[in-house]
Amino acid sequence: MSEPAPNTTESSVQRNVRHASGNPEVAMFRQRLARSSHDVEAWLGLVNYAKHVGDDALLHETYTDALKQYPTSGQLLASLAELELRRGNVQSAEAVFNSNLFSVPSIELWQCYLSYVLKANVDGQGVVSQPERRATVKQCYKLVLDNVGCDRDAGRIWADYIGFLSSGQTNAPYEEQQKTELLRETFQAAVAIPHLKVEEIWKNYDVFENRLDRATAKQMLSRTSPSYMTARTALRVMNKHWDAIRRSQPLHAIPAPPEWSSREIDYLEAWKKYLKWETENPLNMNDAGALRRRVVYAYSQACMALRFYPEIWIDFAEYLSSQDQHSDALAKMHSASKVLPSSLAVQFAYAEMAEKHKQPNVCKQVYENVIKLTRADIDSTTTRYTQKLDKLEKRLAQISVKKAVSEDQQDMQDTEAPAEAPLADSDSDSDESEGMGDDSGVEDNASDTSGPERSGAAAAMEKAKRRINARMVGTKARMEQDLSGIRELYTLSWIMYLRYVQRSEGIDAVRQLLRRPRSDPPGYLTYHLFVSAAQMEYHVAKKPGVAAKLFEFYSKMFSDQPAYIVEYMNYLINSGDDTNARALFERFQGTSTGDSGDIWSTFAEFEYNYGDLSVIAKLDKRFIEKFEHESVLTRLAARYSYLDVDTVAVHDFGFPYRKEHRGDVSATSGYRRFGDAGHDNAGPADIDSGSELPAIAVGSVTGRHLRKDQLLAPVTPKRFVKLNTSALEEYEPVVEDYVQPEPMSATYASGGGSLNATEAHHAISPTAPPHSQLLEQGDVLSYVAASVSNIDPQSFGPRALDSDALLDAILQIRGLGQQQGQSNYRPLAYLPRQPLHGGSHSGSQSRQGRPVGRGRMSRSRSRGYSGYDDNHGDRRSFGSTRQSPRRGSGYRQLPYNRSPNGSSRPPRSSGYDQRRVSRGGYRDDNSY
C-alpha cells in the first residue's frame, strides 16, 4: 500500500504557495516536499532559510507542517516552543508543553520546559529567592527527573537540581537537617543512574559527606558505593550501544520511512541490541516497577527514533503485555495503527491483541479499515493509469483520422493533378511541416502538407503511432507491476479477516463474508483467497465435496495460472481423489511449455510415489518429449529421490558438481525437483545475444540435440577479444662470436652417467666469456641462446645439461653468485637437500654421494633455523624471532660450506638462492 498523503490543511497549502511565489529558494524546497513529504533535507533547508532571513512567520509555518509528519520529534517541539516564547506567545508555548510533555519522552523538550519555569520564577538578580517560587521550581525539578531522570543525558539536570537545593537558605536547625537529608537522597539517587555526569556527582557526594562528618562519611559512602560502581560499569556498556546508534542514525536524528539500506539496518539492529540490554536489568534493580519504568522509557525513545519501523512498536506492545500491562499494550498498538496505517503487520498484530482481550468490535474495525484502505489503493492506481491510457488512445485516434484525411486529399490531388500542378509547385516551399518530434505537431501539420511532402508527413505519422503504441505498452506494464503488489495486500487482508471470523464465529460466517470479495471486479483478487476458502471447507467444515466444487469453479477463472492448478492438484492428491487428479493433469498439461513445468513436476512426483511402473515409464517419455532440457538421466534423478533425499543425484550423477562445469548443457538443468521444470526452456527470443551462454560440449550425457540458439550464438567482441598479431614482432636474439669451450666428457656422448655440475658450469660459462656484456645489458635470452648454440649437440646424453647448473652459471657470470674472478665457486647443486620446515642434516657425512659442509642446520623453537659458523665457531640463529637475521627474516640464510677442494667459502647471498629457498619444499638439484 502507498503511504497516506500528508495531512495538510487548505490554509497551509495556501501559505506555502504564497511563500513559494515570492522566493525561488522556498519554492524549490516546497516542490521537493510535494514530491516526498519525508525529505528531511528539504525541511531543514526551509528552517535554516527562515532563520537566516529572520522570517518568524515562515519558521512557525515550517515547524507546524513538519510536526504533522514527525509529531514525536522532541527537537522540533522544543524549537517550536522556544519560538513561541521568543515571540511572546506564552499561551501557545504552554499548549505545546501540555499536549506533548507526557506523550513525548524527549529530554530536549523537558529541558525547554524546565528553562521556561526557571525564567518565570527568578527575581531581578537572577536567582529564585522567594519560598513560594522555590517550591514551584522544586516541584518542576522533581517532575522532570521522574520522567526523564533515567536518561543518559540527564546528568546536567541532576547536577543543576543538587546545586539548586544547596543554594537554599535555612533559618532553623530542623530546616538544615531536612536540607541535608534531601541532598543525601538526591546524591544517592543520582549516582545510581548511568548518566554522563555520574562520576562528577560522586566526587561532589564524597565532598559533601566528608564536610558534614568524617566519621559517618565512610559508612555512608560504603553503603552507596556498590550502586555507584554498578552504574559506572553500566555506563561504559551503554556508551558503546549509543555510539553504535549514533554512527548510523539519520540526518539530525529525524525519523524517515525505511528503504532498508545497510545503514538503516545497522541503525535498527543497534537499537534492538540496546533494548535487549535494558531488559536484562544491567543495574541489578530489585524494584520491578523501577526496572519496568526504565525499560518503558527506552522503548519510548526507540519508538520516537524508529517511528516508521513496525517491529519496534510490536516489540514494545509485547513487552507491556508480558508485564501484565494489557491496557497499555493495547493502547500502544492503537497508536501504532494510527502512525502506520499502511503496515499490515501492525494492523494484524493490533487485531490479534484485541482478540486476546475479547474485544471483537475492535477486531472487525481493524480488518474493515485495512480492506477499505487497500481497496482504495487499487481503485486509485487503476484510475490513474486508465486516464493515461485514455489520453494515449485519443492521440492515437487523432493521428489515424489525420492520416485518413491526408490519404483522401492525396487521392483527390492525384485525380486533379494536370490542372493544379503549377499551383502545387508554387506552394511547396511554404507548407513545410515543423516540429515532427512532437506528436501534436505531426497531427496539426499532416493536413497542411502537399505534394512530395505528404509522403514525409505520412512517415512521421507512422513514427508517432509507433511511439504512442510503445508508450501504451510501457504504461500497461507499469500498471500491472504496481497493481500486482496491491492485489496481494488486498487478498492477504481478506484471508486474515476470514481466519478471524472462522475462529470467532464459525464456518457459516465465513461463507457469508466470502460473498463480498467474490463480487469484486476481475483482477482485484488473486487465487490465494479462494484456495484458502476451499481449504477451510475441507479442514474446518470437513466437507471435501464442497471444497472440490470450489476448486473446480475457480479453475475456470484462474485457468491461465499454473500455480492455482498445482494447488488444486495437491488438494485432490491429499484427499485421495487419484482419478480426478489424473484427469486434471490431462486437462491442463497442454499449457504453454514455460508455464506448465510445475504441473508436470507435481504430477510426476505423485506417480513416482504411488503410480504403476508402466505408467511411470510412459510419463517419463512424455516428459522428455515435452521439455528439451529433460532426459533419461534427469528423470532417473527425480525418480530416485524423496523429499530432500537426493543421494543418487548428488553422489551417483554428480549434478551439483556438474552445474559448475560449463561444458555440460545438462549440468544447468539436469537435476530437477518438482516445481523447477520448464523454466529454463526459453526460446531464442528470450535469450539476449550479448548475455553469457554456457559453453557447449559435444557428446553431452543427456544425448539430446543442442538448441539452435545455442549453436548460433554470436561471438561478440566484448566477450572474445581477437588478438592483433600484426602488432607483434618476431624476436631475434643477438648472437656474437663465441669461443668454442672444451669438449665434454666422452661419457656423455654415449648418453650415460651424470654431468658434474662444475663441469657443466665451466662448459657453459668459462672464465670471462667474450659475450658477457649481453648479461650486463640485461639480455639473458641472447646469452643463453649463444651459450647453448656453441655446445656440441652430439655430446648431449639423456641428462646432458642441468638447469640449476645453467642458472647458477648465468648468475655467476652476472656477478650475483660471487665476486668476479673468484675461482672456488661451488654450484648450488652441491648443497645438501634440506627441508624448509622440520628436519636437519648434521655432520660431515654426505647424502647421495655429495659432499656436505660442516655447518649444521636445525630448526629452532620459534620457526627459525640455527647453525654453527665454521670460521667463528659460535652458534647463530637465522629467521628466529629472538634474533633478527642480518639479511631479513623472510629468507633462510645458508651456513658456511666447503667446496670439493676443501677450502671454505662464505654463503652465497644471491637473490636467486634466497628466492628458491623461500618458496618451500626441498632443495633439489634438478627440480627447480
PDB file of N, CA and C in Angstrom, residues 30-82:
ATOM      1  N   ARG A  30       9.671  23.649  -1.347  1.00  0.00           N
ATOM      2  CA  ARG A  30       8.281  23.212  -1.328  1.00  0.00           C
ATOM      3  C   ARG A  30       8.008  22.182  -2.419  1.00  0.00           C
ATOM      4  N   GLN A  31       8.653  22.333  -3.570  1.00  0.00           N
ATOM      5  CA  GLN A  31       8.477  21.341  -4.631  1.00  0.00           C
ATOM      6  C   GLN A  31       9.053  19.994  -4.212  1.00  0.00           C
ATOM      7  N   ARG A  32      10.182  20.018  -3.528  1.00  0.00           N
ATOM      8  CA  ARG A  32      10.753  18.759  -3.062  1.00  0.00           C
ATOM      9  C   ARG A  32       9.844  18.096  -2.028  1.00  0.00           C
ATOM     10  N   LEU A  33       9.260  18.899  -1.158  1.00  0.00           N
ATOM     11  CA  LEU A  33       8.357  18.338  -0.156  1.00  0.00           C
ATOM     12  C   LEU A  33       7.057  17.843  -0.780  1.00  0.00           C
ATOM     13  N   ALA A  34       6.651  18.457  -1.889  1.00  0.00           N
ATOM     14  CA  ALA A  34       5.456  17.975  -2.579  1.00  0.00           C
ATOM     15  C   ALA A  34       5.701  16.599  -3.190  1.00  0.00           C
ATOM     16  N   ARG A  35       6.911  16.362  -3.640  1.00  0.00           N
ATOM     17  CA  ARG A  35       7.240  15.043  -4.178  1.00  0.00           C
ATOM     18  C   ARG A  35       7.412  14.005  -3.074  1.00  0.00           C
ATOM     19  N   SER A  36       8.025  14.414  -1.958  1.00  0.00           N
ATOM     20  CA  SER A  36       8.244  13.487  -0.834  1.00  0.00           C
ATOM     21  C   SER A  36       8.117  14.278   0.458  1.00  0.00           C
ATOM     22  N   SER A  37       7.109  13.956   1.230  1.00  0.00           N
ATOM     23  CA  SER A  37       6.881  14.682   2.479  1.00  0.00           C
ATOM     24  C   SER A  37       7.872  14.290   3.561  1.00  0.00           C
ATOM     25  N   HIS A  38       8.714  13.277   3.320  1.00  0.00           N
ATOM     26  CA  HIS A  38       9.717  12.853   4.295  1.00  0.00           C
ATOM     27  C   HIS A  38      11.123  13.242   3.855  1.00  0.00           C
ATOM     28  N   ASP A  39      11.236  14.304   3.062  1.00  0.00           N
ATOM     29  CA  ASP A  39      12.536  14.809   2.651  1.00  0.00           C
ATOM     30  C   ASP A  39      13.092  15.670   3.788  1.00  0.00           C
ATOM     31  N   VAL A  40      13.930  15.082   4.613  1.00  0.00           N
ATOM     32  CA  VAL A  40      14.442  15.771   5.804  1.00  0.00           C
ATOM     33  C   VAL A  40      15.301  16.963   5.416  1.00  0.00           C
ATOM     34  N   GLU A  41      16.096  16.826   4.361  1.00  0.00           N
ATOM     35  CA  GLU A  41      16.951  17.936   3.950  1.00  0.00           C
ATOM     36  C   GLU A  41      16.125  19.131   3.498  1.00  0.00           C
ATOM     37  N   ALA A  42      14.991  18.882   2.861  1.00  0.00           N
ATOM     38  CA  ALA A  42      14.134  19.995   2.444  1.00  0.00           C
ATOM     39  C   ALA A  42      13.528  20.699   3.663  1.00  0.00           C
ATOM     40  N   TRP A  43      13.080  19.942   4.648  1.00  0.00           N
ATOM     41  CA  TRP A  43      12.545  20.557   5.866  1.00  0.00           C
ATOM     42  C   TRP A  43      13.607  21.398   6.562  1.00  0.00           C
ATOM     43  N   LEU A  44      14.796  20.853   6.725  1.00  0.00           N
ATOM     44  CA  LEU A  44      15.862  21.602   7.390  1.00  0.00           C
ATOM     45  C   LEU A  44      16.300  22.800   6.560  1.00  0.00           C
ATOM     46  N   GLY A  45      16.252  22.663   5.223  1.00  0.00           N
ATOM     47  CA  GLY A  45      16.576  23.806   4.380  1.00  0.00           C
ATOM     48  C   GLY A  45      15.601  24.952   4.576  1.00  0.00           C
ATOM     49  N   LEU A  46      14.320  24.632   4.682  1.00  0.00           N
ATOM     50  CA  LEU A  46      13.328  25.675   4.942  1.00  0.00           C
ATOM     51  C   LEU A  46      13.555  26.327   6.306  1.00  0.00           C
ATOM     52  N   VAL A  47      13.855  25.515   7.320  1.00  0.00           N
ATOM     53  CA  VAL A  47      14.085  26.056   8.665  1.00  0.00           C
ATOM     54  C   VAL A  47      15.301  26.977   8.669  1.00  0.00           C
ATOM     55  N   ASN A  48      16.388  26.548   8.059  1.00  0.00           N
ATOM     56  CA  ASN A  48      17.598  27.364   8.044  1.00  0.00           C
ATOM     57  C   ASN A  48      17.400  28.648   7.250  1.00  0.00           C
ATOM     58  N   TYR A  49      16.651  28.560   6.154  1.00  0.00           N
ATOM     59  CA  TYR A  49      16.398  29.774   5.372  1.00  0.00           C
ATOM     60  C   TYR A  49      15.562  30.770   6.168  1.00  0.00           C
ATOM     61  N   ALA A  50      14.526  30.296   6.847  1.00  0.00           N
ATOM     62  CA  ALA A  50      13.688  31.190   7.645  1.00  0.00           C
ATOM     63  C   ALA A  50      14.483  31.820   8.778  1.00  0.00           C
ATOM     64  N   LYS A  51      15.381  31.065   9.406  1.00  0.00           N
ATOM     65  CA  LYS A  51      16.219  31.647  10.460  1.00  0.00           C
ATOM     66  C   LYS A  51      17.195  32.665   9.889  1.00  0.00           C
ATOM     67  N   HIS A  52      17.700  32.398   8.697  1.00  0.00           N
ATOM     68  CA  HIS A  52      18.686  33.295   8.096  1.00  0.00           C
ATOM     69  C   HIS A  52      18.081  34.645   7.744  1.00  0.00           C
ATOM     70  N   VAL A  53      16.880  34.630   7.197  1.00  0.00           N
ATOM     71  CA  VAL A  53      16.244  35.887   6.802  1.00  0.00           C
ATOM     72  C   VAL A  53      15.448  36.494   7.943  1.00  0.00           C
ATOM     73  N   GLY A  54      15.309  35.775   9.056  1.00  0.00           N
ATOM     74  CA  GLY A  54      14.560  36.288  10.190  1.00  0.00           C
ATOM     75  C   GLY A  54      13.063  36.315   9.985  1.00  0.00           C
ATOM     76  N   ASP A  55      12.530  35.395   9.211  1.00  0.00           N
ATOM     77  CA  ASP A  55      11.093  35.329   8.943  1.00  0.00           C
ATOM     78  C   ASP A  55      10.470  34.370   9.956  1.00  0.00           C
ATOM     79  N   ASP A  56       9.980  34.903  11.059  1.00  0.00           N
ATOM     80  CA  ASP A  56       9.377  34.063  12.094  1.00  0.00           C
ATOM     81  C   ASP A  56       8.081  33.417  11.627  1.00  0.00           C
ATOM     82  N   ALA A  57       7.352  34.113  10.754  1.00  0.00           N
ATOM     83  CA  ALA A  57       6.099  33.528  10.267  1.00  0.00           C
ATOM     84  C   ALA A  57       6.371  32.278   9.430  1.00  0.00           C
ATOM     85  N   LEU A  58       7.351  32.370   8.531  1.00  0.00           N
ATOM     86  CA  LEU A  58       7.719  31.205   7.731  1.00  0.00           C
ATOM     87  C   LEU A  58       8.283  30.102   8.608  1.00  0.00           C
ATOM     88  N   LEU A  59       9.069  30.471   9.630  1.00  0.00           N
ATOM     89  CA  LEU A  59       9.633  29.472  10.527  1.00  0.00           C
ATOM     90  C   LEU A  59       8.527  28.761  11.310  1.00  0.00           C
ATOM     91  N   HIS A  60       7.542  29.514  11.773  1.00  0.00           N
ATOM     92  CA  HIS A  60       6.430  28.905  12.507  1.00  0.00           C
ATOM     93  C   HIS A  60       5.623  27.968  11.618  1.00  0.00           C
ATOM     94  N   GLU A  61       5.367  28.377  10.382  1.00  0.00           N
ATOM     95  CA  GLU A  61       4.621  27.516   9.458  1.00  0.00           C
ATOM     96  C   GLU A  61       5.399  26.255   9.126  1.00  0.00           C
ATOM     97  N   THR A  62       6.714  26.389   8.981  1.00  0.00           N
ATOM     98  CA  THR A  62       7.536  25.213   8.673  1.00  0.00           C
ATOM     99  C   THR A  62       7.524  24.224   9.836  1.00  0.00           C
ATOM    100  N   TYR A  63       7.670  24.747  11.071  1.00  0.00           N
ATOM    101  CA  TYR A  63       7.619  23.869  12.237  1.00  0.00           C
ATOM    102  C   TYR A  63       6.258  23.172  12.336  1.00  0.00           C
ATOM    103  N   THR A  64       5.206  23.915  12.080  1.00  0.00           N
ATOM    104  CA  THR A  64       3.861  23.335  12.189  1.00  0.00           C
ATOM    105  C   THR A  64       3.650  22.234  11.162  1.00  0.00           C
ATOM    106  N   ASP A  65       4.060  22.492   9.910  1.00  0.00           N
ATOM    107  CA  ASP A  65       3.893  21.481   8.867  1.00  0.00           C
ATOM    108  C   ASP A  65       4.797  20.273   9.111  1.00  0.00           C
ATOM    109  N   ALA A  66       6.022  20.517   9.599  1.00  0.00           N
ATOM    110  CA  ALA A  66       6.935  19.399   9.837  1.00  0.00           C
ATOM    111  C   ALA A  66       6.439  18.508  10.968  1.00  0.00           C
ATOM    112  N   LEU A  67       5.830  19.116  11.979  1.00  0.00           N
ATOM    113  CA  LEU A  67       5.323  18.316  13.098  1.00  0.00           C
ATOM    114  C   LEU A  67       4.133  17.457  12.705  1.00  0.00           C
ATOM    115  N   LYS A  68       3.479  17.770  11.596  1.00  0.00           N
ATOM    116  CA  LYS A  68       2.421  16.890  11.112  1.00  0.00           C
ATOM    117  C   LYS A  68       3.012  15.585  10.565  1.00  0.00           C
ATOM    118  N   GLN A  69       4.241  15.638  10.084  1.00  0.00           N
ATOM    119  CA  GLN A  69       4.915  14.430   9.630  1.00  0.00           C
ATOM    120  C   GLN A  69       5.673  13.739  10.768  1.00  0.00           C
ATOM    121  N   TYR A  70       6.228  14.538  11.691  1.00  0.00           N
ATOM    122  CA  TYR A  70       7.022  13.987  12.789  1.00  0.00           C
ATOM    123  C   TYR A  70       6.486  14.540  14.117  1.00  0.00           C
ATOM    124  N   PRO A  71       5.309  14.105  14.562  1.00  0.00           N
ATOM    125  CA  PRO A  71       4.720  14.695  15.778  1.00  0.00           C
ATOM    126  C   PRO A  71       5.441  14.321  17.061  1.00  0.00           C
ATOM    127  N   THR A  72       6.323  13.328  17.033  1.00  0.00           N
ATOM    128  CA  THR A  72       7.039  12.931  18.248  1.00  0.00           C
ATOM    129  C   THR A  72       8.497  13.364  18.231  1.00  0.00           C
ATOM    130  N   SER A  73       8.843  14.305  17.381  1.00  0.00           N
ATOM    131  CA  SER A  73      10.217  14.799  17.340  1.00  0.00           C
ATOM    132  C   SER A  73      10.401  15.829  18.454  1.00  0.00           C
ATOM    133  N   GLY A  74      11.149  15.460  19.495  1.00  0.00           N
ATOM    134  CA  GLY A  74      11.372  16.383  20.592  1.00  0.00           C
ATOM    135  C   GLY A  74      12.145  17.609  20.177  1.00  0.00           C
ATOM    136  N   GLN A  75      13.050  17.453  19.205  1.00  0.00           N
ATOM    137  CA  GLN A  75      13.820  18.595  18.726  1.00  0.00           C
ATOM    138  C   GLN A  75      12.922  19.634  18.075  1.00  0.00           C
ATOM    139  N   LEU A  76      11.987  19.210  17.227  1.00  0.00           N
ATOM    140  CA  LEU A  76      11.081  20.153  16.579  1.00  0.00           C
ATOM    141  C   LEU A  76      10.122  20.781  17.578  1.00  0.00           C
ATOM    142  N   LEU A  77       9.624  19.987  18.521  1.00  0.00           N
ATOM    143  CA  LEU A  77       8.704  20.526  19.526  1.00  0.00           C
ATOM    144  C   LEU A  77       9.395  21.561  20.404  1.00  0.00           C
ATOM    145  N   ALA A  78      10.617  21.279  20.821  1.00  0.00           N
ATOM    146  CA  ALA A  78      11.346  22.251  21.636  1.00  0.00           C
ATOM    147  C   ALA A  78      11.640  23.530  20.848  1.00  0.00           C
ATOM    148  N   SER A  79      11.969  23.401  19.579  1.00  0.00           N
ATOM    149  CA  SER A  79      12.220  24.586  18.760  1.00  0.00           C
ATOM    150  C   SER A  79      10.960  25.419  18.583  1.00  0.00           C
ATOM    151  N   LEU A  80       9.828  24.751  18.391  1.00  0.00           N
ATOM    152  CA  LEU A  80       8.564  25.481  18.258  1.00  0.00           C
ATOM    153  C   LEU A  80       8.213  26.197  19.554  1.00  0.00           C
ATOM    154  N   ALA A  81       8.400  25.536  20.709  1.00  0.00           N
ATOM    155  CA  ALA A  81       8.106  26.181  21.985  1.00  0.00           C
ATOM    156  C   ALA A  81       9.014  27.384  22.222  1.00  0.00           C
ATOM    157  N   GLU A  82      10.295  27.256  21.912  1.00  0.00           N
ATOM    158  CA  GLU A  82      11.204  28.394  22.063  1.00  0.00           C
ATOM    159  C   GLU A  82      10.825  29.540  21.133  1.00  0.00           C
TER     160      GLU A  82
END
